[in-house]
PDB file of C-alpha atoms in Angstrom:
ATOM      1  CA  MET T   1      -0.027   0.037  -0.053  1.00 74.00           C
ATOM      2  CA  SER T   2       1.430   3.327  -0.957  1.00 93.00           C
ATOM      3  CA  ASN T   3       1.712   6.247   1.409  1.00 94.00           C
ATOM      4  CA  VAL T   4       2.221  10.140   1.311  1.00 95.00           C
ATOM      5  CA  ASP T   5       3.713  12.070   4.117  1.00 97.00           C
ATOM      6  CA  LEU T   6       2.551  15.383   5.299  1.00 97.00           C
ATOM      7  CA  ASP T   7       4.342  17.539   7.812  1.00 97.00           C
ATOM      8  CA  CYS T   8       2.061  19.841   9.833  1.00 96.00           C
ATOM      9  CA  LYS T   9       4.551  20.330  12.874  1.00 95.00           C
ATOM     10  CA  GLY T  10       4.442  23.872  14.038  1.00 93.00           C
ATOM     11  CA  LEU T  11       1.016  24.665  12.439  1.00 94.00           C
ATOM     12  CA  ASN T  12      -1.872  25.687  14.436  1.00 92.00           C
ATOM     13  CA  CYS T  13      -5.683  25.152  14.192  1.00 90.00           C
ATOM     14  CA  PRO T  14      -7.130  25.221  11.615  1.00 93.00           C
ATOM     15  CA  MET T  15      -4.171  24.757   9.310  1.00 95.00           C
ATOM     16  CA  PRO T  16      -3.589  20.967   9.828  1.00 96.00           C
ATOM     17  CA  ILE T  17      -7.071  20.080   8.630  1.00 96.00           C
ATOM     18  CA  VAL T  18      -6.823  22.517   5.765  1.00 96.00           C
ATOM     19  CA  LYS T  19      -3.613  20.778   4.694  1.00 96.00           C
ATOM     20  CA  ILE T  20      -5.106  17.245   5.301  1.00 97.00           C
ATOM     21  CA  SER T  21      -8.167  18.157   3.294  1.00 96.00           C
ATOM     22  CA  ARG T  22      -6.048  19.231   0.394  1.00 95.00           C
ATOM     23  CA  ALA T  23      -3.663  16.431   0.460  1.00 96.00           C
ATOM     24  CA  MET T  24      -6.435  13.747   0.653  1.00 96.00           C
ATOM     25  CA  LYS T  25      -8.104  15.299  -2.491  1.00 94.00           C
ATOM     26  CA  GLU T  26      -5.010  14.311  -4.406  1.00 94.00           C
ATOM     27  CA  LEU T  27      -4.879  10.708  -3.224  1.00 95.00           C
ATOM     28  CA  GLN T  28      -6.389   7.718  -4.861  1.00 94.00           C
ATOM     29  CA  THR T  29      -8.564   5.359  -2.690  1.00 95.00           C
ATOM     30  CA  GLY T  30      -6.457   2.819  -0.616  1.00 94.00           C
ATOM     31  CA  VAL T  31      -3.482   5.223  -0.278  1.00 96.00           C
ATOM     32  CA  THR T  32      -2.641   6.392   3.242  1.00 96.00           C
ATOM     33  CA  LEU T  33      -1.506   9.812   4.454  1.00 97.00           C
ATOM     34  CA  THR T  34       0.871  10.035   7.355  1.00 97.00           C
ATOM     35  CA  VAL T  35       0.425  13.322   9.140  1.00 97.00           C
ATOM     36  CA  THR T  36       2.853  14.632  11.762  1.00 97.00           C
ATOM     37  CA  ALA T  37       1.586  17.549  13.878  1.00 96.00           C
ATOM     38  CA  SER T  38       2.324  19.418  17.130  1.00 95.00           C
ATOM     39  CA  ASP T  39      -0.980  21.246  17.411  1.00 94.00           C
ATOM     40  CA  PRO T  40      -2.499  20.355  20.898  1.00 92.00           C
ATOM     41  CA  SER T  41      -5.940  20.067  19.375  1.00 93.00           C
ATOM     42  CA  PHE T  42      -4.736  17.763  16.612  1.00 95.00           C
ATOM     43  CA  LYS T  43      -6.073  14.444  17.982  1.00 95.00           C
ATOM     44  CA  ALA T  44      -9.586  15.833  18.506  1.00 95.00           C
ATOM     45  CA  ASP T  45      -9.507  17.671  15.150  1.00 95.00           C
ATOM     46  CA  VAL T  46      -8.215  14.665  13.052  1.00 96.00           C
ATOM     47  CA  GLU T  47     -10.726  12.251  14.584  1.00 96.00           C
ATOM     48  CA  ALA T  48     -13.584  14.695  13.870  1.00 96.00           C
ATOM     49  CA  TRP T  49     -12.343  15.257  10.369  1.00 96.00           C
ATOM     50  CA  VAL T  50     -12.109  11.564   9.627  1.00 96.00           C
ATOM     51  CA  ARG T  51     -15.571  10.954  10.931  1.00 95.00           C
ATOM     52  CA  LYS T  52     -17.080  13.860   9.002  1.00 94.00           C
ATOM     53  CA  MET T  53     -15.361  13.003   5.688  1.00 95.00           C
ATOM     54  CA  ASN T  54     -15.999   9.223   5.978  1.00 94.00           C
ATOM     55  CA  GLN T  55     -12.232   8.302   5.962  1.00 96.00           C
ATOM     56  CA  LYS T  56     -10.353   5.798   8.179  1.00 96.00           C
ATOM     57  CA  LEU T  57      -7.892   6.610  10.919  1.00 97.00           C
ATOM     58  CA  THR T  58      -5.678   3.558  10.957  1.00 96.00           C
ATOM     59  CA  SER T  59      -3.397   4.591  13.747  1.00 96.00           C
ATOM     60  CA  PHE T  60      -2.547   7.591  16.017  1.00 97.00           C
ATOM     61  CA  THR T  61       0.535   7.874  18.175  1.00 96.00           C
ATOM     62  CA  ASP T  62       1.956  10.576  20.400  1.00 95.00           C
ATOM     63  CA  THR T  63       5.600  10.786  21.103  1.00 94.00           C
ATOM     64  CA  ALA T  64       6.481  13.773  23.420  1.00 91.00           C
ATOM     65  CA  GLY T  65       3.867  16.121  21.739  1.00 87.00           C
ATOM     66  CA  ILE T  66       4.796  15.056  18.215  1.00 94.00           C
ATOM     67  CA  GLN T  67       1.562  13.264  17.085  1.00 97.00           C
ATOM     68  CA  THR T  68       1.354  10.915  14.064  1.00 97.00           C
ATOM     69  CA  ALA T  69      -1.908  10.087  12.362  1.00 97.00           C
ATOM     70  CA  VAL T  70      -2.251   7.606   9.556  1.00 97.00           C
ATOM     71  CA  ILE T  71      -5.342   8.291   7.462  1.00 97.00           C
ATOM     72  CA  GLU T  72      -6.513   5.797   4.724  1.00 97.00           C
ATOM     73  CA  LYS T  73      -8.459   7.141   1.913  1.00 96.00           C
ATOM     74  CA  ILE T  74     -11.534   4.916   1.675  1.00 94.00           C
ATOM     75  CA  SER T  75     -14.090   6.973   0.001  1.00 87.00           C
TER      76      SER T  75
ATOM     77  CA  MET X   1     -80.118 -21.326  -8.724  1.00 55.00           C
ATOM     78  CA  GLY X   2     -80.452 -24.535 -10.584  1.00 59.00           C
ATOM     79  CA  ASP X   3     -79.854 -22.957 -13.938  1.00 72.00           C
ATOM     80  CA  ASN X   4     -77.307 -24.860 -15.987  1.00 80.00           C
ATOM     81  CA  ILE X   5     -75.155 -22.473 -17.999  1.00 79.00           C
ATOM     82  CA  THR X   6     -72.966 -24.264 -20.367  1.00 84.00           C
ATOM     83  CA  ILE X   7     -69.802 -22.567 -21.095  1.00 85.00           C
ATOM     84  CA  SER X   8     -66.901 -23.841 -23.151  1.00 89.00           C
ATOM     85  CA  GLN X   9     -63.467 -24.100 -21.633  1.00 90.00           C
ATOM     86  CA  SER X  10     -61.980 -21.357 -23.933  1.00 91.00           C
ATOM     87  CA  GLU X  11     -64.805 -18.916 -22.938  1.00 91.00           C
ATOM     88  CA  LEU X  12     -64.220 -19.784 -19.264  1.00 92.00           C
ATOM     89  CA  ILE X  13     -60.519 -18.982 -19.714  1.00 94.00           C
ATOM     90  CA  ALA X  14     -61.366 -15.582 -21.399  1.00 94.00           C
ATOM     91  CA  LEU X  15     -63.695 -14.747 -18.584  1.00 93.00           C
ATOM     92  CA  VAL X  16     -61.190 -15.580 -15.899  1.00 94.00           C
ATOM     93  CA  ASN X  17     -58.457 -13.568 -17.705  1.00 95.00           C
ATOM     94  CA  GLN X  18     -60.796 -10.656 -17.983  1.00 95.00           C
ATOM     95  CA  LEU X  19     -61.553 -10.685 -14.297  1.00 95.00           C
ATOM     96  CA  VAL X  20     -57.891 -11.023 -13.394  1.00 95.00           C
ATOM     97  CA  ASP X  21     -56.949  -8.042 -15.640  1.00 95.00           C
ATOM     98  CA  GLN X  22     -59.701  -5.976 -14.027  1.00 94.00           C
ATOM     99  CA  LYS X  23     -58.428  -6.721 -10.396  1.00 94.00           C
ATOM    100  CA  VAL X  24     -54.735  -6.334 -11.366  1.00 95.00           C
ATOM    101  CA  ASN X  25     -55.467  -3.033 -13.125  1.00 95.00           C
ATOM    102  CA  ALA X  26     -57.338  -1.598 -10.167  1.00 93.00           C
ATOM    103  CA  ARG X  27     -54.507  -2.562  -7.772  1.00 94.00           C
ATOM    104  CA  LEU X  28     -51.876  -1.155 -10.092  1.00 95.00           C
ATOM    105  CA  ALA X  29     -53.794   2.060 -10.269  1.00 95.00           C
ATOM    106  CA  ASP X  30     -53.736   2.235  -6.429  1.00 94.00           C
ATOM    107  CA  VAL X  31     -49.922   1.384  -6.281  1.00 96.00           C
ATOM    108  CA  GLU X  32     -49.206   3.965  -8.957  1.00 96.00           C
ATOM    109  CA  ALA X  33     -51.253   6.618  -6.996  1.00 95.00           C
ATOM    110  CA  SER X  34     -49.301   5.962  -3.774  1.00 96.00           C
ATOM    111  CA  LEU X  35     -46.000   5.960  -5.578  1.00 96.00           C
ATOM    112  CA  LYS X  36     -46.798   9.395  -6.981  1.00 96.00           C
ATOM    113  CA  SER X  37     -47.638  10.804  -3.520  1.00 96.00           C
ATOM    114  CA  ILE X  38     -44.434   9.221  -2.056  1.00 96.00           C
ATOM    115  CA  GLN X  39     -42.424  10.754  -4.867  1.00 95.00           C
ATOM    116  CA  GLY X  40     -43.997  14.134  -4.098  1.00 95.00           C
ATOM    117  CA  THR X  41     -43.237  13.792  -0.428  1.00 94.00           C
ATOM    118  CA  VAL X  42     -39.636  12.781  -1.022  1.00 94.00           C
ATOM    119  CA  GLY X  43     -39.266  15.824  -3.379  1.00 92.00           C
ATOM    120  CA  THR X  44     -40.583  18.198  -0.735  1.00 90.00           C
ATOM    121  CA  LEU X  45     -38.391  16.623   1.852  1.00 89.00           C
ATOM    122  CA  SER X  46     -35.192  16.828  -0.155  1.00 85.00           C
ATOM    123  CA  GLU X  47     -35.922  20.438  -1.052  1.00 82.00           C
ATOM    124  CA  ASN X  48     -36.251  21.327   2.501  1.00 81.00           C
ATOM    125  CA  CYS X  49     -33.518  19.104   3.775  1.00 84.00           C
ATOM    126  CA  PRO X  50     -30.355  20.899   4.922  1.00 86.00           C
ATOM    127  CA  GLU X  51     -27.446  20.567   2.664  1.00 89.00           C
ATOM    128  CA  ASP X  52     -23.824  20.025   3.880  1.00 93.00           C
ATOM    129  CA  ARG X  53     -23.501  23.831   4.196  1.00 96.00           C
ATOM    130  CA  ALA X  54     -22.440  26.429   6.788  1.00 97.00           C
ATOM    131  CA  THR X  55     -23.576  30.046   6.833  1.00 97.00           C
ATOM    132  CA  LEU X  56     -22.068  32.765   8.858  1.00 98.00           C
ATOM    133  CA  VAL X  57     -23.127  36.389   9.446  1.00 98.00           C
ATOM    134  CA  VAL X  58     -20.106  38.585  10.146  1.00 98.00           C
ATOM    135  CA  PHE X  59     -21.361  41.601  11.890  1.00 97.00           C
ATOM    136  CA  SER X  60     -18.237  42.470  14.096  1.00 95.00           C
ATOM    137  CA  GLY X  61     -15.042  43.915  12.755  1.00 93.00           C
ATOM    138  CA  GLU X  62     -12.398  43.281  15.231  1.00 93.00           C
ATOM    139  CA  MET X  63      -9.242  41.253  14.769  1.00 93.00           C
ATOM    140  CA  ASP X  64     -10.283  38.556  17.274  1.00 93.00           C
ATOM    141  CA  THR X  65     -13.920  38.177  16.228  1.00 95.00           C
ATOM    142  CA  LEU X  66     -13.050  38.084  12.547  1.00 96.00           C
ATOM    143  CA  PHE X  67     -10.343  35.549  13.202  1.00 95.00           C
ATOM    144  CA  ALA X  68     -12.849  33.315  14.878  1.00 96.00           C
ATOM    145  CA  ALA X  69     -15.243  33.701  12.011  1.00 97.00           C
ATOM    146  CA  PHE X  70     -12.567  32.843   9.331  1.00 97.00           C
ATOM    147  CA  THR X  71     -11.197  29.960  11.363  1.00 96.00           C
ATOM    148  CA  ILE X  72     -14.625  28.337  11.489  1.00 97.00           C
ATOM    149  CA  ALA X  73     -15.322  29.089   7.794  1.00 97.00           C
ATOM    150  CA  VAL X  74     -11.969  27.694   6.637  1.00 97.00           C
ATOM    151  CA  GLY X  75     -12.400  24.704   8.948  1.00 97.00           C
ATOM    152  CA  ALA X  76     -15.952  24.032   7.528  1.00 97.00           C
ATOM    153  CA  ALA X  77     -14.625  24.304   4.025  1.00 97.00           C
ATOM    154  CA  SER X  78     -11.870  21.852   4.931  1.00 97.00           C
ATOM    155  CA  MET X  79     -14.405  19.467   6.173  1.00 96.00           C
ATOM    156  CA  GLY X  80     -16.200  19.260   2.818  1.00 95.00           C
ATOM    157  CA  MET X  81     -18.922  21.798   3.490  1.00 96.00           C
ATOM    158  CA  GLU X  82     -20.171  24.653   1.264  1.00 96.00           C
ATOM    159  CA  VAL X  83     -19.599  27.878   3.157  1.00 97.00           C
ATOM    160  CA  SER X  84     -21.259  31.220   2.716  1.00 97.00           C
ATOM    161  CA  MET X  85     -20.217  34.298   4.730  1.00 97.00           C
ATOM    162  CA  PHE X  86     -22.374  37.437   4.892  1.00 98.00           C
ATOM    163  CA  PHE X  87     -20.618  40.752   5.838  1.00 97.00           C
ATOM    164  CA  THR X  88     -22.712  43.490   7.315  1.00 96.00           C
ATOM    165  CA  PHE X  89     -21.983  46.706   9.248  1.00 94.00           C
ATOM    166  CA  TRP X  90     -18.609  46.412  11.040  1.00 94.00           C
ATOM    167  CA  GLY X  91     -17.804  43.031   9.407  1.00 95.00           C
ATOM    168  CA  LEU X  92     -17.466  44.799   5.977  1.00 95.00           C
ATOM    169  CA  THR X  93     -13.936  45.902   7.030  1.00 93.00           C
ATOM    170  CA  ALA X  94     -12.783  42.230   6.545  1.00 95.00           C
ATOM    171  CA  LEU X  95     -13.558  42.704   2.772  1.00 95.00           C
ATOM    172  CA  ARG X  96     -12.047  46.240   2.475  1.00 93.00           C
ATOM    173  CA  LYS X  97      -8.973  46.362   0.167  1.00 88.00           C
ATOM    174  CA  ASP X  98      -8.613  50.180   0.162  1.00 76.00           C
ATOM    175  CA  LYS X  99     -10.540  53.393   1.259  1.00 76.00           C
ATOM    176  CA  THR X 100     -11.626  56.267  -0.868  1.00 78.00           C
ATOM    177  CA  PHE X 101     -12.996  59.728  -0.015  1.00 81.00           C
ATOM    178  CA  SER X 102     -13.678  61.320  -3.283  1.00 79.00           C
ATOM    179  CA  GLY X 103     -17.282  61.453  -4.536  1.00 79.00           C
ATOM    180  CA  LYS X 104     -18.609  60.683  -1.054  1.00 82.00           C
ATOM    181  CA  ALA X 105     -21.026  62.837   0.968  1.00 84.00           C
ATOM    182  CA  VAL X 106     -19.710  64.448   4.191  1.00 83.00           C
ATOM    183  CA  GLY X 107     -21.433  61.882   6.377  1.00 82.00           C
ATOM    184  CA  GLU X 108     -19.866  58.962   4.412  1.00 83.00           C
ATOM    185  CA  LYS X 109     -16.473  60.658   4.385  1.00 83.00           C
ATOM    186  CA  MET X 110     -16.694  60.897   8.229  1.00 81.00           C
ATOM    187  CA  VAL X 111     -17.609  57.211   8.487  1.00 81.00           C
ATOM    188  CA  ALA X 112     -14.833  56.318   6.081  1.00 80.00           C
ATOM    189  CA  MET X 113     -12.336  58.340   8.157  1.00 79.00           C
ATOM    190  CA  MET X 114     -13.333  56.493  11.382  1.00 80.00           C
ATOM    191  CA  LEU X 115     -13.397  52.944  10.007  1.00 84.00           C
ATOM    192  CA  PRO X 116     -10.184  50.891   9.745  1.00 86.00           C
ATOM    193  CA  ASN X 117      -8.511  50.763   6.515  1.00 85.00           C
ATOM    194  CA  GLY X 118      -8.880  46.884   6.175  1.00 89.00           C
ATOM    195  CA  PRO X 119      -8.364  43.648   7.953  1.00 89.00           C
ATOM    196  CA  HIS X 120      -4.749  44.442   8.545  1.00 86.00           C
ATOM    197  CA  ALA X 121      -5.614  47.532  10.654  1.00 85.00           C
ATOM    198  CA  VAL X 122      -8.547  46.287  12.771  1.00 89.00           C
ATOM    199  CA  PRO X 123      -8.679  46.848  16.527  1.00 89.00           C
ATOM    200  CA  THR X 124      -9.287  44.052  19.110  1.00 90.00           C
ATOM    201  CA  SER X 125     -12.527  43.592  20.835  1.00 88.00           C
ATOM    202  CA  ARG X 126     -10.894  43.832  24.268  1.00 86.00           C
ATOM    203  CA  MET X 127      -7.409  45.136  25.389  1.00 86.00           C
ATOM    204  CA  ASN X 128      -7.252  47.315  22.309  1.00 85.00           C
ATOM    205  CA  MET X 129      -5.264  49.992  24.373  1.00 86.00           C
ATOM    206  CA  ALA X 130      -5.410  52.706  21.698  1.00 83.00           C
ATOM    207  CA  GLY X 131      -4.000  50.374  19.108  1.00 83.00           C
ATOM    208  CA  MET X 132      -1.276  48.744  21.168  1.00 86.00           C
ATOM    209  CA  GLY X 133      -3.421  45.479  21.765  1.00 86.00           C
ATOM    210  CA  PRO X 134      -3.566  44.570  18.066  1.00 88.00           C
ATOM    211  CA  LEU X 135       0.191  45.049  17.701  1.00 88.00           C
ATOM    212  CA  PHE X 136       0.756  42.896  20.789  1.00 85.00           C
ATOM    213  CA  PHE X 137      -1.626  40.250  19.503  1.00 87.00           C
ATOM    214  CA  LYS X 138      -0.060  40.306  16.100  1.00 88.00           C
ATOM    215  CA  TYR X 139       3.364  39.676  17.834  1.00 89.00           C
ATOM    216  CA  LEU X 140       1.905  36.832  19.902  1.00 88.00           C
ATOM    217  CA  MET X 141       0.282  35.163  16.860  1.00 88.00           C
ATOM    218  CA  ALA X 142       3.457  35.494  14.850  1.00 89.00           C
ATOM    219  CA  GLN X 143       5.514  34.032  17.564  1.00 88.00           C
ATOM    220  CA  ARG X 144       3.236  30.921  17.808  1.00 86.00           C
ATOM    221  CA  ASN X 145       3.175  30.659  14.012  1.00 87.00           C
ATOM    222  CA  ILE X 146      -0.638  31.341  13.840  1.00 89.00           C
ATOM    223  CA  GLU X 147      -1.882  32.563  10.531  1.00 90.00           C
ATOM    224  CA  SER X 148      -2.588  36.347  10.227  1.00 90.00           C
ATOM    225  CA  LEU X 149      -6.255  37.691   9.653  1.00 92.00           C
ATOM    226  CA  PRO X 150      -5.342  38.874   6.088  1.00 92.00           C
ATOM    227  CA  ASN X 151      -3.850  35.346   5.345  1.00 93.00           C
ATOM    228  CA  MET X 152      -6.998  33.536   6.692  1.00 95.00           C
ATOM    229  CA  ILE X 153      -9.173  35.876   4.423  1.00 95.00           C
ATOM    230  CA  ALA X 154      -7.036  35.029   1.399  1.00 94.00           C
ATOM    231  CA  LEU X 155      -7.168  31.305   2.247  1.00 95.00           C
ATOM    232  CA  ALA X 156     -11.077  31.606   2.585  1.00 96.00           C
ATOM    233  CA  GLN X 157     -11.195  33.003  -0.929  1.00 95.00           C
ATOM    234  CA  GLU X 158      -8.817  30.391  -2.265  1.00 95.00           C
ATOM    235  CA  LEU X 159     -11.072  27.560  -0.772  1.00 96.00           C
ATOM    236  CA  GLY X 160     -13.975  28.901  -2.672  1.00 95.00           C
ATOM    237  CA  ILE X 161     -15.928  30.264   0.358  1.00 97.00           C
ATOM    238  CA  LYS X 162     -18.864  32.386  -0.894  1.00 97.00           C
ATOM    239  CA  MET X 163     -18.535  35.991   0.415  1.00 97.00           C
ATOM    240  CA  VAL X 164     -21.388  38.197   0.243  1.00 97.00           C
ATOM    241  CA  ALA X 165     -21.352  41.963   1.280  1.00 97.00           C
ATOM    242  CA  CYS X 166     -24.583  43.381   2.564  1.00 96.00           C
ATOM    243  CA  GLU X 167     -25.741  46.299   0.167  1.00 94.00           C
ATOM    244  CA  MET X 168     -27.821  47.965   2.773  1.00 93.00           C
ATOM    245  CA  SER X 169     -24.944  48.347   5.333  1.00 93.00           C
ATOM    246  CA  MET X 170     -22.622  49.374   2.483  1.00 93.00           C
ATOM    247  CA  GLY X 171     -25.097  52.164   1.810  1.00 90.00           C
ATOM    248  CA  VAL X 172     -25.266  53.220   5.491  1.00 88.00           C
ATOM    249  CA  MET X 173     -21.480  53.120   5.931  1.00 87.00           C
ATOM    250  CA  GLY X 174     -20.735  54.880   2.495  1.00 87.00           C
ATOM    251  CA  VAL X 175     -18.797  51.740   1.361  1.00 90.00           C
ATOM    252  CA  THR X 176     -18.423  51.425  -2.359  1.00 91.00           C
ATOM    253  CA  ARG X 177     -17.872  48.156  -4.330  1.00 93.00           C
ATOM    254  CA  ALA X 178     -14.536  49.587  -5.545  1.00 91.00           C
ATOM    255  CA  GLU X 179     -13.246  49.645  -1.948  1.00 91.00           C
ATOM    256  CA  LEU X 180     -14.084  45.934  -1.457  1.00 94.00           C
ATOM    257  CA  LEU X 181     -12.244  42.726  -2.592  1.00 93.00           C
ATOM    258  CA  ASP X 182     -12.896  41.519  -6.156  1.00 91.00           C
ATOM    259  CA  ASP X 183     -14.721  38.293  -6.770  1.00 90.00           C
ATOM    260  CA  ILE X 184     -17.179  38.780  -4.005  1.00 95.00           C
ATOM    261  CA  ASP X 185     -21.073  38.644  -4.211  1.00 96.00           C
ATOM    262  CA  TYR X 186     -23.522  41.299  -3.103  1.00 97.00           C
ATOM    263  CA  GLY X 187     -26.871  40.796  -1.642  1.00 95.00           C
ATOM    264  CA  GLY X 188     -29.439  41.400   1.072  1.00 93.00           C
ATOM    265  CA  VAL X 189     -31.219  39.589   3.873  1.00 94.00           C
ATOM    266  CA  ALA X 190     -32.906  37.269   1.604  1.00 93.00           C
ATOM    267  CA  THR X 191     -29.727  36.152   0.087  1.00 93.00           C
ATOM    268  CA  TYR X 192     -28.492  35.144   3.603  1.00 94.00           C
ATOM    269  CA  LEU X 193     -31.802  33.554   4.584  1.00 94.00           C
ATOM    270  CA  GLY X 194     -31.907  31.571   1.287  1.00 92.00           C
ATOM    271  CA  ASP X 195     -28.649  29.995   2.189  1.00 93.00           C
ATOM    272  CA  ALA X 196     -29.137  29.817   5.886  1.00 94.00           C
ATOM    273  CA  ALA X 197     -32.380  27.950   5.318  1.00 91.00           C
ATOM    274  CA  LYS X 198     -30.283  25.285   3.580  1.00 91.00           C
ATOM    275  CA  SER X 199     -27.613  25.040   6.163  1.00 94.00           C
ATOM    276  CA  LYS X 200     -26.864  22.684   8.922  1.00 93.00           C
ATOM    277  CA  ILE X 201     -24.841  25.328  10.777  1.00 95.00           C
ATOM    278  CA  THR X 202     -25.515  28.942  10.864  1.00 96.00           C
ATOM    279  CA  LEU X 203     -23.677  31.490  13.106  1.00 97.00           C
ATOM    280  CA  PHE X 204     -23.773  35.225  13.842  1.00 97.00           C
ATOM    281  CA  VAL X 205     -20.333  36.574  14.768  1.00 96.00           C
TER     282      VAL X 205
END
């Protein structure tokens, strides 16, 4: 499965979801987007975004404030 | 009773077929009538059903209130929603690209003089401190790598957010179309209500 990386570290609300939305539009179904971010609201926001947009959050990790979300494009 | 009617087999079949046809046609007409009524109801429902749309009235014209309005609008657009923003009274400042005095009546010139030049020059709603507040907030926001208000407005335009300037308040404030951003729409309360009636989210900022 192919993957695209997106660096959102240092960006604040609402920029990570703006960038995710843009990046996901370019992807084919089945491709994953790995997003790294430091925004404190990133977890809540990415979860809400995935639910609203009918996509799939395959993993979420947080290592010392650097959060990594893997989103699979399913629709 | 007791009469004997002779009927041939083919006549009997024809008679039965005729009866069956009559019954089936009557039932079919019922089904067709209810289908038509259901189709009508579905049509009315989908016309009145909210779309995936957010509508904002932007009435205030301060850095913080405008920032909140544009953050929500940009966020909604990024969540796949159609977004309309209606700018009225002090909110018109967000759309202002420059300020002119020529050709305006005295009252309009006075209002123009008192209003900020545009989104880069708006006060804060609290802690304005004669213009020191906005400078301080701009510094804090830049330090935290938060987008500036003019950048958020440009982003909203880039994302295809529909921006509508209220003609009535433009008239009151003496604001002309030439002073506002290009590629925006103009309208009145019905324009807002038309979009708001179809929206899942509508906010007054």
